[in-house]
PDB file of C-alpha atoms in Angstrom:
ATOM      1  CA  MET A  29     114.944 106.565 105.654  1.00  0.00           C
ATOM      2  CA  LYS A  30     113.272 104.582 102.873  1.00  0.00           C
ATOM      3  CA  ILE A  31     109.655 103.444 103.112  1.00  0.00           C
ATOM      4  CA  ALA A  32     109.236  99.818 104.183  1.00  0.00           C
ATOM      5  CA  ASP A  33     106.671  97.932 106.274  1.00  0.00           C
ATOM      6  CA  ASN A  34     105.786  99.189 109.741  1.00  0.00           C
ATOM      7  CA  LEU A  35     106.898 102.785 109.279  1.00  0.00           C
ATOM      8  CA  PHE A  36     104.809 105.914 109.699  1.00  0.00           C
ATOM      9  CA  VAL A  37     104.426 107.762 106.391  1.00  0.00           C
ATOM     10  CA  ALA A  38     102.837 111.155 105.789  1.00  0.00           C
ATOM     11  CA  MET A  39     102.128 112.117 102.195  1.00  0.00           C
ATOM     12  CA  ASP A  40     100.361 114.749 100.193  1.00  0.00           C
ATOM     13  CA  TYR A  41      98.294 113.233  97.404  1.00  0.00           C
ATOM     14  CA  ARG A  42      95.875 114.030  94.628  1.00  0.00           C
ATOM     15  CA  LEU A  43      93.606 111.291  93.264  1.00  0.00           C
ATOM     16  CA  THR A  44      92.134 111.518  89.764  1.00  0.00           C
ATOM     17  CA  LEU A  45      90.009 109.118  87.750  1.00  0.00           C
ATOM     18  CA  ASP A  46      90.572 108.137  84.100  1.00  0.00           C
ATOM     19  CA  SER A  47      88.193 110.935  83.106  1.00  0.00           C
ATOM     20  CA  GLY A  48      90.649 113.425  84.602  1.00  0.00           C
ATOM     21  CA  VAL A  49      88.179 114.362  87.336  1.00  0.00           C
ATOM     22  CA  GLU A  50      89.779 114.929  90.729  1.00  0.00           C
ATOM     23  CA  PHE A  51      88.161 112.599  93.244  1.00  0.00           C
ATOM     24  CA  ASP A  52      90.172 113.471  96.344  1.00  0.00           C
ATOM     25  CA  ARG A  53      93.249 115.224  97.660  1.00  0.00           C
ATOM     26  CA  SER A  54      94.928 115.788 100.974  1.00  0.00           C
ATOM     27  CA  ALA A  55      94.128 119.128 102.545  1.00  0.00           C
ATOM     28  CA  GLU A  56      96.864 121.713 102.291  1.00  0.00           C
ATOM     29  CA  GLY A  57      99.132 121.389 105.298  1.00  0.00           C
ATOM     30  CA  SER A  58      97.470 118.117 106.393  1.00  0.00           C
ATOM     31  CA  PRO A  59      99.182 115.193 104.699  1.00  0.00           C
ATOM     32  CA  LEU A  60      97.643 111.733 105.000  1.00  0.00           C
ATOM     33  CA  GLY A  61      99.458 109.800 107.724  1.00  0.00           C
ATOM     34  CA  PHE A  62      99.405 106.012 108.174  1.00  0.00           C
ATOM     35  CA  VAL A  63     101.564 103.044 109.123  1.00  0.00           C
ATOM     36  CA  THR A  64     102.697 100.923 106.190  1.00  0.00           C
ATOM     37  CA  GLY A  65     101.982  97.206 106.092  1.00  0.00           C
ATOM     38  CA  THR A  66      98.779  97.517 108.137  1.00  0.00           C
ATOM     39  CA  GLY A  67      96.181  97.591 105.367  1.00  0.00           C
ATOM     40  CA  SER A  68      95.549 101.295 105.898  1.00  0.00           C
ATOM     41  CA  ILE A  69      95.758 102.146 102.194  1.00  0.00           C
ATOM     42  CA  ILE A  70      95.037 100.232  98.997  1.00  0.00           C
ATOM     43  CA  PRO A  71      97.686  97.684  97.970  1.00  0.00           C
ATOM     44  CA  GLY A  72      98.639  99.302  94.646  1.00  0.00           C
ATOM     45  CA  LEU A  73      99.420 102.635  96.280  1.00  0.00           C
ATOM     46  CA  GLU A  74     101.314 101.031  99.142  1.00  0.00           C
ATOM     47  CA  GLN A  75     103.438  99.003  96.714  1.00  0.00           C
ATOM     48  CA  ALA A  76     104.348 102.184  94.827  1.00  0.00           C
ATOM     49  CA  LEU A  77     105.512 103.817  98.078  1.00  0.00           C
ATOM     50  CA  THR A  78     108.039 101.100  98.932  1.00  0.00           C
ATOM     51  CA  GLY A  79     111.602 102.399  98.725  1.00  0.00           C
ATOM     52  CA  LYS A  80     110.626 106.070  98.481  1.00  0.00           C
ATOM     53  CA  SER A  81     112.020 108.730 100.852  1.00  0.00           C
ATOM     54  CA  VAL A  82     111.038 112.143 102.210  1.00  0.00           C
ATOM     55  CA  GLY A  83     110.835 114.659  99.381  1.00  0.00           C
ATOM     56  CA  ASP A  84     110.144 112.084  96.662  1.00  0.00           C
ATOM     57  CA  SER A  85     107.307 112.929  94.282  1.00  0.00           C
ATOM     58  CA  PHE A  86     105.761 110.464  91.855  1.00  0.00           C
ATOM     59  CA  LYS A  87     102.647 109.519  89.931  1.00  0.00           C
ATOM     60  CA  VAL A  88     101.172 106.014  89.954  1.00  0.00           C
ATOM     61  CA  THR A  89      98.134 104.507  88.273  1.00  0.00           C
ATOM     62  CA  VAL A  90      96.472 101.726  90.254  1.00  0.00           C
ATOM     63  CA  GLU A  91      94.345  99.143  88.443  1.00  0.00           C
ATOM     64  CA  PRO A  92      91.067  98.011  90.072  1.00  0.00           C
ATOM     65  CA  GLU A  93      92.599  94.675  91.129  1.00  0.00           C
ATOM     66  CA  ASP A  94      95.115  96.552  93.306  1.00  0.00           C
ATOM     67  CA  GLY A  95      92.599  99.180  94.424  1.00  0.00           C
ATOM     68  CA  TYR A  96      88.986  98.473  95.335  1.00  0.00           C
ATOM     69  CA  GLY A  97      88.531  95.476  93.085  1.00  0.00           C
ATOM     70  CA  PRO A  98      86.123  94.948  90.216  1.00  0.00           C
ATOM     71  CA  VAL A  99      82.427  95.779  90.439  1.00  0.00           C
ATOM     72  CA  GLN A 100      80.690  92.762  91.970  1.00  0.00           C
ATOM     73  CA  LYS A 101      77.268  92.119  90.506  1.00  0.00           C
ATOM     74  CA  GLU A 102      76.080  90.384  93.671  1.00  0.00           C
ATOM     75  CA  LEU A 103      76.439  93.737  95.451  1.00  0.00           C
ATOM     76  CA  LEU A 104      73.735  95.237  93.225  1.00  0.00           C
ATOM     77  CA  GLN A 105      70.607  94.578  95.275  1.00  0.00           C
ATOM     78  CA  ALA A 106      66.907  95.383  95.551  1.00  0.00           C
ATOM     79  CA  ILE A 107      65.770  96.491  99.006  1.00  0.00           C
ATOM     80  CA  PRO A 108      62.120  96.980 100.031  1.00  0.00           C
ATOM     81  CA  ARG A 109      61.239 100.693 100.120  1.00  0.00           C
ATOM     82  CA  ASP A 110      59.922 100.385 103.686  1.00  0.00           C
ATOM     83  CA  ARG A 111      63.503  99.766 104.909  1.00  0.00           C
ATOM     84  CA  PHE A 112      64.282 103.434 104.162  1.00  0.00           C
ATOM     85  CA  PRO A 113      63.001 106.514 106.017  1.00  0.00           C
ATOM     86  CA  ALA A 114      59.430 107.204 104.923  1.00  0.00           C
ATOM     87  CA  ASP A 115      59.871 110.991 105.025  1.00  0.00           C
ATOM     88  CA  ILE A 116      62.688 111.069 102.459  1.00  0.00           C
ATOM     89  CA  GLU A 117      62.163 111.185  98.706  1.00  0.00           C
ATOM     90  CA  ILE A 118      64.671 108.675  97.351  1.00  0.00           C
ATOM     91  CA  ALA A 119      66.397 109.451  94.053  1.00  0.00           C
ATOM     92  CA  PRO A 120      69.211 107.873  92.015  1.00  0.00           C
ATOM     93  CA  GLY A 121      72.664 108.887  93.191  1.00  0.00           C
ATOM     94  CA  MET A 122      71.683 109.311  96.842  1.00  0.00           C
ATOM     95  CA  SER A 123      73.872 107.550  99.408  1.00  0.00           C
ATOM     96  CA  PHE A 124      72.837 105.956 102.668  1.00  0.00           C
ATOM     97  CA  ASN A 125      74.671 104.216 105.469  1.00  0.00           C
ATOM     98  CA  ALA A 126      73.258 100.920 106.667  1.00  0.00           C
ATOM     99  CA  ARG A 127      74.313  98.408 109.255  1.00  0.00           C
ATOM    100  CA  GLY A 128      75.875  95.241 107.885  1.00  0.00           C
ATOM    101  CA  PRO A 129      77.211  92.160 109.666  1.00  0.00           C
ATOM    102  CA  ARG A 130      80.680  93.752 109.870  1.00  0.00           C
ATOM    103  CA  GLY A 131      79.557  97.261 110.748  1.00  0.00           C
ATOM    104  CA  PRO A 132      78.414 100.265 108.713  1.00  0.00           C
ATOM    105  CA  VAL A 133      77.969  99.798 104.973  1.00  0.00           C
ATOM    106  CA  ALA A 134      77.414 102.561 102.443  1.00  0.00           C
ATOM    107  CA  LEU A 135      75.018 102.084  99.577  1.00  0.00           C
ATOM    108  CA  THR A 136      74.218 104.176  96.530  1.00  0.00           C
ATOM    109  CA  VAL A 137      70.714 104.348  95.080  1.00  0.00           C
ATOM    110  CA  LEU A 138      70.496 103.287  91.433  1.00  0.00           C
ATOM    111  CA  SER A 139      66.707 103.570  91.062  1.00  0.00           C
ATOM    112  CA  ALA A 140      63.622 103.623  93.250  1.00  0.00           C
ATOM    113  CA  ASP A 141      59.862 103.235  93.073  1.00  0.00           C
ATOM    114  CA  LYS A 142      57.136 102.863  95.728  1.00  0.00           C
ATOM    115  CA  GLU A 143      58.000  99.231  96.389  1.00  0.00           C
ATOM    116  CA  VAL A 144      61.736  98.716  95.808  1.00  0.00           C
ATOM    117  CA  VAL A 145      64.986 100.643  95.984  1.00  0.00           C
ATOM    118  CA  ASN A 146      67.763  99.252  93.765  1.00  0.00           C
ATOM    119  CA  VAL A 147      71.149  99.906  95.347  1.00  0.00           C
ATOM    120  CA  ASP A 148      74.832  99.377  94.710  1.00  0.00           C
ATOM    121  CA  LEU A 149      76.855  98.166  97.700  1.00  0.00           C
ATOM    122  CA  ASN A 150      80.165  98.224  95.822  1.00  0.00           C
ATOM    123  CA  HIS A 151      82.778 100.713  96.933  1.00  0.00           C
ATOM    124  CA  PRO A 152      82.355 103.914  94.879  1.00  0.00           C
ATOM    125  CA  LEU A 153      85.811 103.314  93.386  1.00  0.00           C
ATOM    126  CA  ALA A 154      85.293  99.634  92.533  1.00  0.00           C
ATOM    127  CA  GLY A 155      86.167  98.915  88.924  1.00  0.00           C
ATOM    128  CA  LYS A 156      87.996 102.216  88.469  1.00  0.00           C
ATOM    129  CA  ARG A 157      91.611 102.964  87.590  1.00  0.00           C
ATOM    130  CA  LEU A 158      93.028 105.442  90.087  1.00  0.00           C
ATOM    131  CA  THR A 159      95.879 107.857  89.440  1.00  0.00           C
ATOM    132  CA  PHE A 160      97.701 109.289  92.435  1.00  0.00           C
ATOM    133  CA  ASP A 161     100.128 112.221  92.407  1.00  0.00           C
ATOM    134  CA  VAL A 162     102.106 111.818  95.630  1.00  0.00           C
ATOM    135  CA  LYS A 163     104.758 113.734  97.562  1.00  0.00           C
ATOM    136  CA  ILE A 164     106.301 112.078 100.625  1.00  0.00           C
ATOM    137  CA  GLN A 165     106.440 114.491 103.567  1.00  0.00           C
ATOM    138  CA  GLU A 166     107.552 112.261 106.438  1.00  0.00           C
ATOM    139  CA  VAL A 167     108.940 108.759 107.054  1.00  0.00           C
ATOM    140  CA  ARG A 168     109.763 107.590 110.581  1.00  0.00           C
ATOM    141  CA  GLU A 169     109.196 104.930 113.202  1.00  0.00           C
ATOM    142  CA  PRO A 170     105.539 105.032 114.339  1.00  0.00           C
ATOM    143  CA  LEU A 171     104.521 106.142 117.804  1.00  0.00           C
ATOM    144  CA  ALA A 172     102.589 103.553 119.847  1.00  0.00           C
ATOM    145  CA  HIS A 173      99.246 105.302 119.359  1.00  0.00           C
ATOM    146  CA  GLU A 174      99.747 105.378 115.565  1.00  0.00           C
ATOM    147  CA  ILE A 175      99.945 101.596 115.200  1.00  0.00           C
ATOM    148  CA  PRO A 176      96.541 100.111 114.345  1.00  0.00           C
ATOM    149  CA  ALA A 177      95.218  97.176 116.359  1.00  0.00           C
ATOM    150  CA  THR A 178      96.000  93.840 114.712  1.00  0.00           C
ATOM    151  CA  ASP A 179      92.421  93.238 113.588  1.00  0.00           C
ATOM    152  CA  SER A 180      91.953  96.682 112.110  1.00  0.00           C
ATOM    153  CA  GLY A 181      92.798  98.109 108.751  1.00  0.00           C
ATOM    154  CA  CYS A 182      90.703 100.257 106.560  1.00  0.00           C
ATOM    155  CA  GLY A 183      88.193  97.563 105.646  1.00  0.00           C
ATOM    156  CA  CYS A 184      88.036  99.105 102.215  1.00  0.00           C
ATOM    157  CA  GLY A 185      88.389  96.033 100.115  1.00  0.00           C
ATOM    158  CA  PRO A 186      85.862  95.215  97.437  1.00  0.00           C
ATOM    159  CA  GLN A 187      83.337  93.909  99.954  1.00  0.00           C
ATOM    160  CA  GLU A 188      83.892  96.289 102.828  1.00  0.00           C
ATOM    161  CA  GLN A 189      83.978 100.007 102.466  1.00  0.00           C
ATOM    162  CA  SER A 190      82.962 101.876 105.506  1.00  0.00           C
ATOM    163  CA  ALA A 191      85.671 101.596 108.131  1.00  0.00           C
ATOM    164  CA  CYS A 192      87.444 104.576 106.641  1.00  0.00           C
ATOM    165  CA  GLY A 193      84.362 106.577 105.750  1.00  0.00           C
ATOM    166  CA  CYS A 194      85.075 106.153 102.051  1.00  0.00           C
ATOM    167  CA  ALA A 195      81.554 105.621 100.969  1.00  0.00           C
ATOM    168  CA  GLY A 196      78.278 107.381 101.032  1.00  0.00           C
ATOM    169  CA  GLY A 197      79.707 110.716  99.988  1.00  0.00           C
ATOM    170  CA  GLU A 198      79.458 112.099 103.486  1.00  0.00           C
ATOM    171  CA  SER A 199      82.840 111.689 105.069  1.00  0.00           C
ATOM    172  CA  ARG A 200      85.370 110.512 102.543  1.00  0.00           C
ATOM    173  CA  GLY A 201      88.782 111.609 103.543  1.00  0.00           C
ATOM    174  CA  SER A 202      88.359 110.966 107.227  1.00  0.00           C
ATOM    175  CA  GLY A 203      89.954 107.611 107.718  1.00  0.00           C
ATOM    176  CA  GLY A 204      92.853 106.395 105.680  1.00  0.00           C
ATOM    177  CA  CYS A 205      92.251 104.139 102.687  1.00  0.00           C
ATOM    178  CA  GLY A 206      94.201 105.979 100.115  1.00  0.00           C
ATOM    179  CA  SER A 207      91.297 106.847  97.816  1.00  0.00           C
ATOM    180  CA  GLY A 208      88.207 108.746  98.989  1.00  0.00           C
ATOM    181  CA  GLY A 209      86.811 112.113  98.174  1.00  0.00           C
ATOM    182  CA  GLY A 210      86.617 115.219 100.235  1.00  0.00           C
ATOM    183  CA  SER A 211      88.885 117.437 102.169  1.00  0.00           C
ATOM    184  CA  GLY A 212      91.142 116.450 104.971  1.00  0.00           C
ATOM    185  CA  GLY A 213      92.593 113.530 103.040  1.00  0.00           C
ATOM    186  CA  GLY A 214      92.495 110.039 104.251  1.00  0.00           C
ATOM    187  CA  CYS A 215      90.420 107.810 102.081  1.00  0.00           C
ATOM    188  CA  GLY A 216      92.479 108.267  99.217  1.00  0.00           C
ATOM    189  CA  CYS A 217      89.510 105.149  99.710  1.00  0.00           C
ATOM    190  CA  GLY A 218      89.150 107.078 101.117  1.00  0.00           C
TER     191      GLY A 218
END
């Protein structure tokens, strides 16, 4: 069976950045599973899967426009320091989860002083070229419980990043975006 929309696909993957640094991979023996055509993984990776079959291995490089989009300057923001826990020393590179109008949002600290914390709300992979090494393990009709609700999807576009746990550094790999970081595979927002 060849991969097309509305099929369950399970794949092993390894995600590297242009620097050659590995950002994520599926855990051994636990391929990433998702239903195609549902927005569960980034568009560039899903397009590369079309027509592939069980046993196929390939490498694809996904440009930012087909991944998590470009870095959006309006998502670089200054937040009053009193909006963060008072008992935590805030330093550049730290990640926090906040509540946004559409649910949880991850933010990364760029700089901080006593008054203001400058943060980046972009997805950690925004603006980056992503290279995936993929091996297809399974292609079949999805079971009823595997089909996402019509209003779901990973929410990992350039402006949303948290539905799959792809941000904040705490749980990448737990949801199914095709580009995160961590074990267990799944963001591959991930």
